[in-house]
């Protein structure tokens, strides 16, 4: 339900995480204000670590190995102090797998004690029954379990062997602990769009809320996007499904490019990058959005003079993102007011110009544009923490392949 | 929308709500419902922030300079905020 009056708008879900449902209540107006940026993000994404026990093929932050320059516990607490001062309502914590940081729970407690709510994304590896009970007791912590297939076969092909069971075990623990309304988060691919109803059934079974987001060609996603992104027919069926389910299903505003099919989907329906959202990465670098980990969208670092607040308020990059859109090549298209040209990161990492159509433009302009660019010339992610080999199985040590794998001095002889 | 908001009762911002001023007015976030609301000008922000200091919402409006002619619009705004649990009636001790 969206409530509206002349002076106050209510009952929206926040952007970044999940957008305010106000666009239909106040056509244009608030969206226009948001377009010019806010004094502080409504919420922001904070990837706490690049370390991850999984190696999902579409990982948008190319995670796997921990970065040695990762923010320390003390530095993270300073960031939280800043967010409290700026009255950032909550952070979407991700990674990597954030719960593998030894200080993860300490940081969650510190944030909530300082009036910064936490929603964290996890593959479920650390959500034991004890942890689930703790989480269920807090108003200020929300959990998002990632699952990219309604069956183990579809999920594990993308997220790795065993990841389906891990996620379902975590959901069972949360459900059993009485946590209602945690999020089941799904990245939509060519293989799982036929499973929409099955995902909804899983969410319902565990008392969770379904959250569907868009596959972006970011991070390792750039390598698989061409095979995994939805077909044209699937995009249409996804849109119809989202319209039919309305506010029951969250989308993090990620499908606003589909609004060009007809009525707008719930949400702000604008690119929030640098305007209402941004990303802090594990080493403290601030990017315009979680899907744009590339030096072109690097606004500064929380380690710079003035910290995060100075980056948010004074970065020239963010100032340029807050300037009014010109529409570019899309300006003459009748759908521009609905789709606003789509996702900046999707265009960037497929090699398309930022002022042209989205690669998944529902009018078909993206396909034509893609055909005209050299895919091999598309920008590559600047940062890659992927596991160099398959993830190590704990407890089973592989024998060294050569002597020098065991000892750095093996075979070294003093002349 | 009905407008059965009782202006003569004492109100307050819900303790689980954070109010953040913005150039256009303010953003409100409710940690319990995880929902967001917007206040679209500075005066309605002044009213909302001072609710707890006045014996009634009507008094809070008057103190913020809301005229009789403007009162219906402010009543609708407060009603919307009450429906989304951003503000609640306070019990007078």
Tab-separated table of C-alpha atoms in Angstrom:
chain	number	residue	atom	x	y	z
A	1	UNK	CA	0.000	0.000	0.000
A	2	UNK	CA	1.363	3.386	-0.906
A	3	UNK	CA	0.035	6.302	1.039
A	4	UNK	CA	0.286	9.783	-0.160
A	5	UNK	CA	-0.649	13.294	0.788
A	6	UNK	CA	0.486	16.751	-0.202
A	7	UNK	CA	3.211	16.898	2.399
A	8	UNK	CA	4.268	13.411	3.290
A	9	UNK	CA	4.672	10.186	1.445
A	10	UNK	CA	4.658	6.990	3.355
A	11	UNK	CA	5.185	3.285	3.326
A	12	UNK	CA	7.872	2.998	0.740
A	13	UNK	CA	10.655	0.470	0.690
A	14	UNK	CA	13.994	2.194	0.531
A	15	UNK	CA	16.163	2.154	-2.584
A	16	UNK	CA	19.476	0.507	-3.096
A	17	UNK	CA	18.219	-2.346	-1.092
A	18	UNK	CA	14.648	-1.864	-2.025
A	19	UNK	CA	13.218	1.263	-3.438
A	20	UNK	CA	10.625	3.596	-2.177
A	21	UNK	CA	7.321	2.856	-3.770
A	22	UNK	CA	6.491	6.417	-4.457
A	23	UNK	CA	6.977	6.947	-8.136
A	24	UNK	CA	3.332	6.295	-8.877
A	25	UNK	CA	2.196	8.326	-5.892
A	26	UNK	CA	4.094	11.460	-6.822
A	27	UNK	CA	4.906	11.304	-10.512
A	28	UNK	CA	8.219	12.872	-11.248
A	29	UNK	CA	8.593	15.123	-8.296
A	30	UNK	CA	10.484	13.144	-5.663
A	31	UNK	CA	12.319	11.233	-8.333
A	32	UNK	CA	13.532	14.560	-9.674
A	33	UNK	CA	14.795	15.549	-6.239
A	34	UNK	CA	16.537	12.201	-5.794
A	35	UNK	CA	18.071	12.566	-9.218
A	36	UNK	CA	20.018	15.553	-7.929
A	37	UNK	CA	21.388	13.588	-4.997
A	38	UNK	CA	20.896	13.562	-1.248
A	39	UNK	CA	22.975	14.827	1.680
A	40	UNK	CA	23.713	11.187	2.477
A	41	UNK	CA	22.873	7.916	0.778
A	42	UNK	CA	19.581	6.362	1.860
A	43	UNK	CA	21.470	3.144	2.185
A	44	UNK	CA	24.728	1.945	0.804
A	45	UNK	CA	26.375	-1.301	-0.051
A	46	UNK	CA	29.479	-2.188	1.885
A	47	UNK	CA	31.457	-5.206	0.762
A	48	UNK	CA	33.385	-6.127	3.909
A	49	UNK	CA	35.748	-8.648	2.336
A	50	UNK	CA	36.716	-10.098	-1.006
A	51	UNK	CA	37.253	-13.450	0.732
A	52	UNK	CA	34.652	-16.080	-0.118
A	53	UNK	CA	34.205	-19.796	0.338
A	54	UNK	CA	32.424	-19.927	-3.026
A	55	UNK	CA	33.422	-18.974	-6.572
A	56	UNK	CA	30.099	-18.082	-8.195
A	57	UNK	CA	30.542	-17.717	-11.935
A	58	UNK	CA	28.687	-14.379	-12.024
A	59	UNK	CA	30.239	-12.772	-8.900
A	60	UNK	CA	29.934	-9.046	-9.480
A	61	UNK	CA	32.924	-8.260	-7.259
A	62	UNK	CA	35.160	-11.074	-8.620
A	63	UNK	CA	35.587	-12.288	-5.044
A	64	UNK	CA	37.530	-15.234	-3.698
A	65	UNK	CA	40.746	-14.216	-1.986
A	66	UNK	CA	41.019	-11.752	0.892
A	67	UNK	CA	42.742	-8.486	0.009
A	68	UNK	CA	45.648	-7.829	2.406
A	69	UNK	CA	44.759	-4.131	2.414
A	70	UNK	CA	41.257	-4.883	3.775
A	71	UNK	CA	39.939	-2.272	6.252
A	72	UNK	CA	40.856	-3.140	9.840
A	73	UNK	CA	38.263	-3.500	12.578
A	74	UNK	CA	39.142	-0.012	13.850
A	75	UNK	CA	38.821	1.479	10.368
A	76	UNK	CA	35.434	-0.201	9.874
A	77	UNK	CA	34.251	1.275	13.160
A	78	UNK	CA	35.340	4.732	12.006
A	79	UNK	CA	33.282	4.271	8.850
A	80	UNK	CA	30.286	3.286	10.985
A	81	UNK	CA	30.802	6.416	13.138
A	82	UNK	CA	30.670	8.483	9.951
A	83	UNK	CA	27.518	6.720	8.740
A	84	UNK	CA	25.889	7.389	12.090
A	85	UNK	CA	26.802	11.076	11.859
A	86	UNK	CA	25.393	11.237	8.323
A	87	UNK	CA	22.278	9.352	9.451
A	88	UNK	CA	22.603	6.612	6.882
A	89	UNK	CA	19.675	4.451	7.936
A	90	UNK	CA	21.198	1.133	7.076
A	91	UNK	CA	23.960	-0.594	5.155
A	92	UNK	CA	23.704	-3.578	2.857
A	93	UNK	CA	26.712	-5.614	3.867
A	94	UNK	CA	28.089	-8.070	1.361
A	95	UNK	CA	31.343	-9.364	-0.022
A	96	UNK	CA	32.750	-11.819	-0.725
A	97	UNK	CA	31.176	-13.741	2.073
A	98	UNK	CA	31.058	-11.142	4.867
A	99	UNK	CA	30.492	-13.632	7.678
A	100	UNK	CA	33.952	-15.158	7.192
A	101	UNK	CA	35.523	-11.990	8.604
A	102	UNK	CA	36.466	-12.876	12.200
A	103	UNK	CA	35.139	-9.485	13.392
A	104	UNK	CA	31.873	-9.729	11.418
A	105	UNK	CA	29.499	-10.038	14.407
A	106	UNK	CA	31.450	-7.408	16.336
A	107	UNK	CA	30.924	-4.972	13.440
A	108	UNK	CA	27.228	-5.823	13.130
A	109	UNK	CA	26.772	-5.170	16.855
A	110	UNK	CA	28.773	-1.942	16.620
A	111	UNK	CA	26.652	-0.691	13.711
A	112	UNK	CA	23.310	-1.420	15.331
A	113	UNK	CA	24.475	0.098	18.631
A	114	UNK	CA	25.269	3.236	16.615
A	115	UNK	CA	21.859	3.407	14.928
A	116	UNK	CA	23.014	2.072	11.590
A	117	UNK	CA	20.783	-0.835	10.605
A	118	UNK	CA	22.359	-3.811	8.888
A	119	UNK	CA	21.119	-6.024	6.111
A	120	UNK	CA	23.721	-8.556	5.133
A	121	UNK	CA	23.941	-10.927	2.195
A	122	UNK	CA	25.295	-14.380	2.792
A	123	UNK	CA	25.494	-17.770	1.137
A	124	UNK	CA	24.489	-19.132	4.551
A	125	UNK	CA	27.754	-20.827	5.465
A	126	UNK	CA	27.859	-19.362	9.002
A	127	UNK	CA	24.120	-19.264	9.752
A	128	UNK	CA	24.014	-21.927	12.435
A	129	UNK	CA	20.950	-22.403	14.658
A	130	UNK	CA	22.675	-20.297	17.383
A	131	UNK	CA	23.431	-17.460	15.017
A	132	UNK	CA	19.901	-17.631	13.619
A	133	UNK	CA	18.454	-17.246	17.123
A	134	UNK	CA	20.589	-14.149	17.728
A	135	UNK	CA	19.561	-12.626	14.419
A	136	UNK	CA	15.887	-13.297	15.023
A	137	UNK	CA	16.084	-11.263	18.227
A	138	UNK	CA	17.135	-8.000	16.557
A	139	UNK	CA	14.922	-5.394	14.855
A	140	UNK	CA	18.005	-3.800	13.373
A	141	UNK	CA	19.466	-6.729	11.468
A	142	UNK	CA	18.064	-8.257	8.306
A	143	UNK	CA	19.471	-11.235	6.430
A	144	UNK	CA	19.536	-12.010	2.761
A	145	UNK	CA	20.286	-15.560	1.650
A	146	UNK	CA	21.579	-15.929	-1.901
A	147	UNK	CA	20.207	-18.741	-4.030
A	148	UNK	CA	20.295	-18.761	-7.816
A	149	UNK	CA	18.362	-21.904	-8.576
A	150	UNK	CA	15.165	-23.395	-7.143
A	151	UNK	CA	16.802	-26.794	-7.623
A	152	UNK	CA	20.309	-27.868	-6.648
A	153	UNK	CA	21.168	-28.575	-10.291
A	154	UNK	CA	20.374	-25.050	-11.492
A	155	UNK	CA	21.814	-23.337	-8.403
A	156	UNK	CA	25.033	-25.300	-8.063
A	157	UNK	CA	25.903	-24.859	-11.741
A	158	UNK	CA	26.302	-21.145	-10.976
A	159	UNK	CA	27.218	-21.013	-7.280
A	160	UNK	CA	29.179	-24.236	-6.880
A	161	UNK	CA	28.643	-27.747	-5.485
A	162	UNK	CA	26.879	-27.907	-2.134
A	163	UNK	CA	25.803	-24.261	-2.148
A	164	UNK	CA	22.111	-25.118	-2.573
A	165	UNK	CA	22.133	-27.315	0.534
A	166	UNK	CA	24.045	-24.671	2.509
A	167	UNK	CA	21.488	-21.980	1.622
A	168	UNK	CA	18.491	-24.166	2.441
A	169	UNK	CA	20.026	-25.232	5.744
A	170	UNK	CA	20.523	-21.555	6.656
A	171	UNK	CA	16.918	-20.743	5.727
A	172	UNK	CA	15.655	-23.640	7.818
A	173	UNK	CA	17.673	-22.337	10.794
A	174	UNK	CA	16.286	-18.812	10.417
A	175	UNK	CA	12.754	-20.114	10.041
A	176	UNK	CA	13.120	-22.383	13.046
A	177	UNK	CA	14.496	-19.483	15.121
A	178	UNK	CA	11.369	-17.480	14.319
A	179	UNK	CA	12.996	-14.967	11.962
A	180	UNK	CA	10.140	-13.801	9.733
A	181	UNK	CA	10.609	-11.891	6.531
A	182	UNK	CA	14.293	-12.466	5.905
A	183	UNK	CA	15.125	-12.197	2.234
A	184	UNK	CA	15.674	-14.946	-0.298
A	185	UNK	CA	17.742	-13.229	-2.974
A	186	UNK	CA	17.927	-14.531	-6.514
A	187	UNK	CA	19.896	-13.255	-9.499
A	188	UNK	CA	17.729	-13.912	-12.554
A	189	UNK	CA	19.323	-15.975	-15.305
A	190	UNK	CA	18.242	-17.787	-18.441
A	191	UNK	CA	18.145	-21.022	-16.427
A	192	UNK	CA	16.155	-19.918	-13.390
A	193	UNK	CA	13.510	-17.631	-14.886
A	194	UNK	CA	11.349	-20.727	-15.573
A	195	UNK	CA	11.545	-21.363	-11.787
A	196	UNK	CA	9.936	-18.115	-10.582
A	197	UNK	CA	6.958	-19.845	-8.988
A	198	UNK	CA	9.234	-22.440	-7.390
A	199	UNK	CA	11.361	-19.675	-5.803
A	200	UNK	CA	8.211	-18.075	-4.440
A	201	UNK	CA	7.180	-21.424	-2.966
A	202	UNK	CA	10.586	-21.832	-1.271
A	203	UNK	CA	10.369	-18.320	0.172
A	204	UNK	CA	6.862	-18.984	1.446
A	205	UNK	CA	7.899	-22.300	2.984
A	206	UNK	CA	10.569	-20.589	5.109
A	207	UNK	CA	8.630	-17.405	5.907
A	208	UNK	CA	10.998	-15.387	3.742
A	209	UNK	CA	10.388	-12.573	1.299
A	210	UNK	CA	11.525	-13.131	-2.268
A	211	UNK	CA	13.938	-10.641	-3.772
A	212	UNK	CA	14.811	-10.858	-7.458
A	213	UNK	CA	17.665	-8.938	-8.993
A	214	UNK	CA	19.180	-8.460	-12.366
A	215	UNK	CA	22.235	-10.318	-13.675
A	216	UNK	CA	24.856	-7.684	-14.412
A	217	UNK	CA	27.905	-8.094	-16.640
A	218	UNK	CA	30.023	-6.907	-13.694
A	219	UNK	CA	33.025	-8.692	-12.176
A	220	UNK	CA	33.158	-12.321	-13.305
A	221	UNK	CA	29.609	-11.743	-14.548
A	222	UNK	CA	31.174	-10.143	-17.615
A	223	UNK	CA	32.483	-13.574	-18.655
A	224	UNK	CA	29.124	-15.345	-18.454
A	225	UNK	CA	26.623	-12.576	-19.124
A	226	UNK	CA	26.214	-13.346	-22.810
A	227	UNK	CA	25.237	-16.964	-22.010
A	228	UNK	CA	23.240	-16.364	-18.840
A	229	UNK	CA	21.272	-13.163	-19.314
A	230	UNK	CA	17.539	-13.681	-19.944
A	231	UNK	CA	16.230	-14.038	-23.473
A	232	UNK	CA	13.871	-11.421	-24.872
A	233	UNK	CA	10.863	-13.674	-24.232
A	234	UNK	CA	12.051	-14.373	-20.695
A	235	UNK	CA	12.394	-10.651	-19.961
A	236	UNK	CA	8.779	-10.207	-20.948
A	237	UNK	CA	7.588	-13.086	-18.773
A	238	UNK	CA	9.674	-11.785	-15.863
A	239	UNK	CA	8.077	-8.355	-16.224
A	240	UNK	CA	4.582	-9.856	-16.277
A	241	UNK	CA	5.398	-11.974	-13.226
A	242	UNK	CA	6.721	-8.932	-11.338
A	243	UNK	CA	3.650	-6.880	-12.210
A	244	UNK	CA	1.394	-9.732	-11.053
A	245	UNK	CA	3.220	-10.029	-7.712
A	246	UNK	CA	3.544	-6.287	-7.042
A	247	UNK	CA	4.930	-5.362	-3.652
A	248	UNK	CA	5.141	-8.939	-2.377
A	249	UNK	CA	8.381	-9.354	-4.264
A	250	UNK	CA	11.367	-7.041	-3.873
A	251	UNK	CA	13.665	-6.116	-6.731
A	252	UNK	CA	16.104	-3.532	-5.354
A	253	UNK	CA	14.863	-1.358	-8.248
A	254	UNK	CA	16.987	-3.525	-10.530
A	255	UNK	CA	14.483	-4.031	-13.340
A	256	UNK	CA	13.522	-0.446	-14.054
A	257	UNK	CA	14.641	-0.935	-17.655
A	258	UNK	CA	11.650	-3.297	-18.017
A	259	UNK	CA	9.211	-0.506	-17.165
A	260	UNK	CA	9.287	0.400	-20.845
A	261	UNK	CA	6.989	-2.605	-21.418
A	262	UNK	CA	4.098	-0.732	-19.844
A	263	UNK	CA	3.291	0.416	-16.365
A	264	UNK	CA	6.228	1.194	-14.095
A	265	UNK	CA	7.350	-1.447	-11.650
A	266	UNK	CA	7.273	-0.471	-7.965
A	267	UNK	CA	10.327	1.618	-7.129
A	268	UNK	CA	12.014	4.890	-7.920
A	269	UNK	CA	12.801	3.744	-11.444
A	270	UNK	CA	16.026	5.626	-11.769
A	271	UNK	CA	19.704	4.789	-11.669
A	272	UNK	CA	20.638	5.537	-8.065
A	273	UNK	CA	24.401	5.457	-8.617
A	274	UNK	CA	26.026	8.270	-6.653
A	275	UNK	CA	22.585	9.806	-6.101
A	276	UNK	CA	20.954	7.640	-3.453
A	277	UNK	CA	23.322	4.653	-3.290
A	278	UNK	CA	27.013	3.843	-3.597
A	279	UNK	CA	29.502	1.108	-2.729
A	280	UNK	CA	32.319	0.922	-0.196
A	281	UNK	CA	34.610	-1.954	-1.153
A	282	UNK	CA	36.710	-4.051	1.271
A	283	UNK	CA	39.765	-1.793	0.976
A	284	UNK	CA	37.673	1.339	1.537
A	285	UNK	CA	37.361	2.455	-2.066
A	286	UNK	CA	34.068	4.191	-2.816
A	287	UNK	CA	32.396	3.396	-6.130
A	288	UNK	CA	29.214	4.856	-7.607
A	289	UNK	CA	27.360	1.564	-7.332
A	290	UNK	CA	27.930	-2.094	-6.398
A	291	UNK	CA	27.868	-3.118	-10.048
A	292	UNK	CA	30.552	-0.693	-11.158
A	293	UNK	CA	33.810	-1.789	-9.572
A	294	UNK	CA	36.000	-0.078	-12.132
A	295	UNK	CA	38.344	2.882	-11.908
A	296	UNK	CA	35.965	4.902	-14.107
A	297	UNK	CA	33.442	4.857	-11.264
A	298	UNK	CA	35.889	5.208	-8.373
A	299	UNK	CA	34.986	8.335	-6.405
A	300	UNK	CA	37.599	8.158	-3.641
A	301	UNK	CA	38.411	6.220	-0.488
A	302	UNK	CA	37.177	6.248	3.079
A	303	UNK	CA	40.905	6.403	3.925
A	304	UNK	CA	41.204	9.830	2.235
A	305	UNK	CA	41.164	13.076	4.205
A	306	UNK	CA	37.557	13.754	5.201
A	307	UNK	CA	36.573	10.092	5.001
A	308	UNK	CA	33.390	8.793	3.425
A	309	UNK	CA	31.435	11.974	4.029
A	310	UNK	CA	33.823	14.063	1.931
A	311	UNK	CA	33.718	11.500	-0.878
A	312	UNK	CA	29.913	11.452	-0.910
A	313	UNK	CA	29.553	15.228	-0.813
A	314	UNK	CA	32.534	16.483	-2.815
A	315	UNK	CA	33.556	13.838	-5.322
A	316	UNK	CA	33.596	15.298	-8.850
A	317	UNK	CA	32.445	11.913	-10.170
A	318	UNK	CA	29.336	11.939	-7.977
A	319	UNK	CA	28.668	15.563	-8.909
A	320	UNK	CA	28.650	14.553	-12.568
A	321	UNK	CA	26.320	11.600	-11.890
A	322	UNK	CA	23.905	13.965	-10.140
A	323	UNK	CA	23.740	16.315	-13.110
A	324	UNK	CA	20.476	16.072	-15.051
A	325	UNK	CA	20.404	13.325	-17.696
A	326	UNK	CA	20.466	14.412	-21.293
A	327	UNK	CA	19.128	11.099	-22.565
A	328	UNK	CA	21.686	10.954	-25.374
A	329	UNK	CA	20.770	8.518	-28.131
A	330	UNK	CA	17.663	7.467	-26.181
A	331	UNK	CA	16.202	10.936	-26.010
A	332	UNK	CA	13.945	10.566	-29.017
A	333	UNK	CA	12.595	7.175	-27.838
A	334	UNK	CA	9.073	7.257	-26.479
A	335	UNK	CA	10.048	4.929	-23.633
A	336	UNK	CA	12.857	7.068	-22.224
A	337	UNK	CA	10.705	8.493	-19.430
A	338	UNK	CA	10.016	4.916	-18.256
A	339	UNK	CA	13.408	3.265	-18.506
A	340	UNK	CA	15.701	6.318	-18.203
A	341	UNK	CA	18.167	4.571	-20.512
A	342	UNK	CA	18.626	1.619	-18.147
A	343	UNK	CA	21.639	0.510	-16.137
A	344	UNK	CA	24.926	2.393	-16.388
A	345	UNK	CA	27.026	-0.616	-15.337
A	346	UNK	CA	25.310	-2.970	-17.794
A	347	UNK	CA	26.129	-0.593	-20.609
A	348	UNK	CA	29.684	0.028	-19.488
A	349	UNK	CA	30.762	-3.590	-19.134
A	350	UNK	CA	29.190	-4.639	-22.441
A	351	UNK	CA	31.112	-1.873	-24.207
A	352	UNK	CA	28.078	0.321	-24.938
A	353	UNK	CA	28.125	4.119	-24.627
A	354	UNK	CA	26.639	5.358	-21.332
A	355	UNK	CA	24.279	7.775	-23.059
A	356	UNK	CA	22.739	5.102	-25.270
A	357	UNK	CA	20.399	2.153	-24.756
A	358	UNK	CA	20.738	-0.572	-22.130
A	359	UNK	CA	21.998	-3.887	-23.614
A	360	UNK	CA	18.653	-5.423	-22.590
A	361	UNK	CA	16.528	-2.514	-23.883
A	362	UNK	CA	13.033	-3.899	-24.292
A	363	UNK	CA	12.594	-1.995	-27.562
A	364	UNK	CA	15.478	-4.004	-29.030
A	365	UNK	CA	17.823	-1.028	-29.359
A	366	UNK	CA	20.373	-2.728	-27.099
A	367	UNK	CA	20.742	-5.765	-29.325
A	368	UNK	CA	21.415	-3.577	-32.328
A	369	UNK	CA	23.920	-1.530	-30.338
A	370	UNK	CA	25.671	-4.679	-29.061
A	371	UNK	CA	25.992	-5.989	-32.602
A	372	UNK	CA	27.813	-2.803	-33.521
A	373	UNK	CA	30.471	-2.903	-30.768
A	374	UNK	CA	33.533	-5.086	-30.441
A	375	UNK	CA	32.749	-7.188	-27.339
A	376	UNK	CA	36.432	-7.961	-26.771
A	377	UNK	CA	37.100	-4.228	-26.420
A	378	UNK	CA	34.600	-3.836	-23.548
A	379	UNK	CA	36.202	-2.540	-20.314
A	380	UNK	CA	37.395	-5.252	-17.929
A	381	UNK	CA	36.837	-5.034	-14.169
A	382	UNK	CA	39.790	-3.257	-12.530
A	383	UNK	CA	39.866	-5.513	-9.495
A	384	UNK	CA	39.999	-9.326	-9.446
A	385	UNK	CA	40.248	-11.419	-6.286
A	386	UNK	CA	39.082	-14.683	-7.882
A	387	UNK	CA	40.459	-17.913	-6.472
A	388	UNK	CA	43.418	-18.871	-8.608
A	389	UNK	CA	42.403	-22.535	-8.511
A	390	UNK	CA	39.316	-24.363	-7.363
A	391	UNK	CA	38.540	-23.559	-3.714
A	392	UNK	CA	40.575	-25.631	-1.274
A	393	UNK	CA	38.748	-28.384	0.513
A	394	UNK	CA	39.477	-27.894	4.183
A	395	UNK	CA	41.031	-30.938	5.827
A	396	UNK	CA	42.251	-32.529	2.644
A	397	UNK	CA	45.639	-31.308	1.696
A	398	UNK	CA	46.742	-31.746	-1.868
A	399	UNK	CA	50.306	-32.995	-2.269
A	400	UNK	CA	52.728	-30.391	-3.606
A	401	UNK	CA	53.175	-30.634	-7.331
A	402	UNK	CA	56.811	-29.659	-7.223
A	403	UNK	CA	59.346	-29.273	-4.486
A	404	UNK	CA	59.152	-25.483	-4.533
A	405	UNK	CA	55.399	-25.588	-3.818
A	406	UNK	CA	56.254	-27.011	-0.406
A	407	UNK	CA	59.292	-24.913	0.490
A	408	UNK	CA	60.337	-21.651	-1.118
A	409	UNK	CA	63.959	-22.753	-0.706
A	410	UNK	CA	63.571	-26.218	-2.235
A	411	UNK	CA	66.141	-26.770	-4.919
A	412	UNK	CA	67.981	-23.592	-3.992
A	413	UNK	CA	71.700	-24.184	-3.760
A	414	UNK	CA	74.288	-21.713	-2.538
A	415	UNK	CA	76.840	-21.342	-5.305
B	1	UNK	CA	-8.058	8.053	2.072
B	2	UNK	CA	-9.961	8.816	5.253
B	3	UNK	CA	-8.774	11.703	7.371
B	4	UNK	CA	-9.827	10.545	10.806
B	5	UNK	CA	-6.646	11.764	12.416
B	6	UNK	CA	-7.194	13.145	15.906
B	7	UNK	CA	-5.440	16.507	15.955
B	8	UNK	CA	-6.280	17.002	19.593
B	9	UNK	CA	-4.447	13.979	20.885
B	10	UNK	CA	-0.770	13.988	21.910
B	11	UNK	CA	1.557	12.363	19.348
B	12	UNK	CA	5.220	11.544	18.971
B	13	UNK	CA	7.636	10.117	16.434
B	14	UNK	CA	7.879	6.350	16.962
B	15	UNK	CA	11.058	5.515	18.895
B	16	UNK	CA	12.123	3.112	16.142
B	17	UNK	CA	12.032	5.898	13.541
B	18	UNK	CA	15.041	7.887	12.393
B	19	UNK	CA	14.399	11.362	10.940
B	20	UNK	CA	16.965	12.797	8.558
B	21	UNK	CA	16.646	16.372	7.268
B	22	UNK	CA	17.233	16.826	3.528
B	23	UNK	CA	17.131	19.921	1.308
B	24	UNK	CA	13.594	19.021	0.179
B	25	UNK	CA	12.294	18.256	3.706
B	26	UNK	CA	13.237	14.993	5.355
B	27	UNK	CA	13.500	11.249	5.065
B	28	UNK	CA	12.034	9.005	7.758
B	29	UNK	CA	13.056	5.395	8.188
B	30	UNK	CA	11.264	2.927	10.457
B	31	UNK	CA	13.598	0.191	11.691
B	32	UNK	CA	10.736	-2.080	12.673
B	33	UNK	CA	8.820	-2.052	9.384
B	34	UNK	CA	11.944	-1.255	7.312
B	35	UNK	CA	9.956	1.338	5.440
B	36	UNK	CA	10.792	4.791	4.235
B	37	UNK	CA	8.700	7.958	4.217
B	38	UNK	CA	9.332	11.455	2.959
B	39	UNK	CA	8.436	14.857	4.341
B	40	UNK	CA	8.121	17.285	1.503
B	41	UNK	CA	8.912	20.603	3.175
B	42	UNK	CA	10.618	22.131	6.188
B	43	UNK	CA	7.442	23.094	8.011
B	44	UNK	CA	5.985	19.611	8.124
B	45	UNK	CA	9.396	18.515	9.395
B	46	UNK	CA	9.170	21.127	12.167
B	47	UNK	CA	5.700	19.865	13.082
B	48	UNK	CA	6.783	16.228	13.179
B	49	UNK	CA	9.907	16.931	15.201
B	50	UNK	CA	8.037	18.956	17.805
B	51	UNK	CA	5.044	16.624	18.234
B	52	UNK	CA	6.381	15.235	21.491
B	53	UNK	CA	6.815	18.739	22.951
B	54	UNK	CA	3.163	19.723	22.564
B	55	UNK	CA	-0.026	18.581	24.251
B	56	UNK	CA	-1.642	17.956	20.866
B	57	UNK	CA	-0.806	17.740	17.171
B	58	UNK	CA	-2.922	20.881	16.697
B	59	UNK	CA	-0.658	22.777	19.092
B	60	UNK	CA	2.437	21.500	17.294
B	61	UNK	CA	1.022	22.755	13.991
B	62	UNK	CA	0.170	26.142	15.444
B	63	UNK	CA	3.626	26.521	16.964
B	64	UNK	CA	5.196	25.762	13.575
B	65	UNK	CA	3.115	28.517	11.975
B	66	UNK	CA	0.569	26.338	10.140
B	67	UNK	CA	-2.491	28.459	9.307
B	68	UNK	CA	-6.135	27.327	9.550
B	69	UNK	CA	-6.291	27.154	5.765
B	70	UNK	CA	-3.233	24.903	5.648
B	71	UNK	CA	-4.366	22.656	8.485
B	72	UNK	CA	-6.266	20.079	6.378
B	73	UNK	CA	-3.155	19.318	4.292
B	74	UNK	CA	-1.054	18.895	7.448
B	75	UNK	CA	-3.729	16.686	8.964
B	76	UNK	CA	-3.613	14.423	5.908
B	77	UNK	CA	0.171	14.239	6.145
B	78	UNK	CA	0.054	13.309	9.840
B	79	UNK	CA	-2.652	10.763	9.110
B	80	UNK	CA	-0.444	9.126	6.458
B	81	UNK	CA	2.464	9.047	8.898
B	82	UNK	CA	0.289	7.498	11.604
B	83	UNK	CA	-0.970	4.827	9.201
B	84	UNK	CA	2.588	3.810	8.361
B	85	UNK	CA	3.488	3.775	12.101
B	86	UNK	CA	6.003	6.611	11.732
B	87	UNK	CA	4.187	8.542	14.451
B	88	UNK	CA	2.088	7.150	17.239
B	89	UNK	CA	-0.181	8.479	19.975
B	90	UNK	CA	1.635	9.016	23.208
B	91	UNK	CA	0.124	8.159	26.504
B	92	UNK	CA	-0.100	11.149	28.775
B	93	UNK	CA	1.211	10.461	32.229
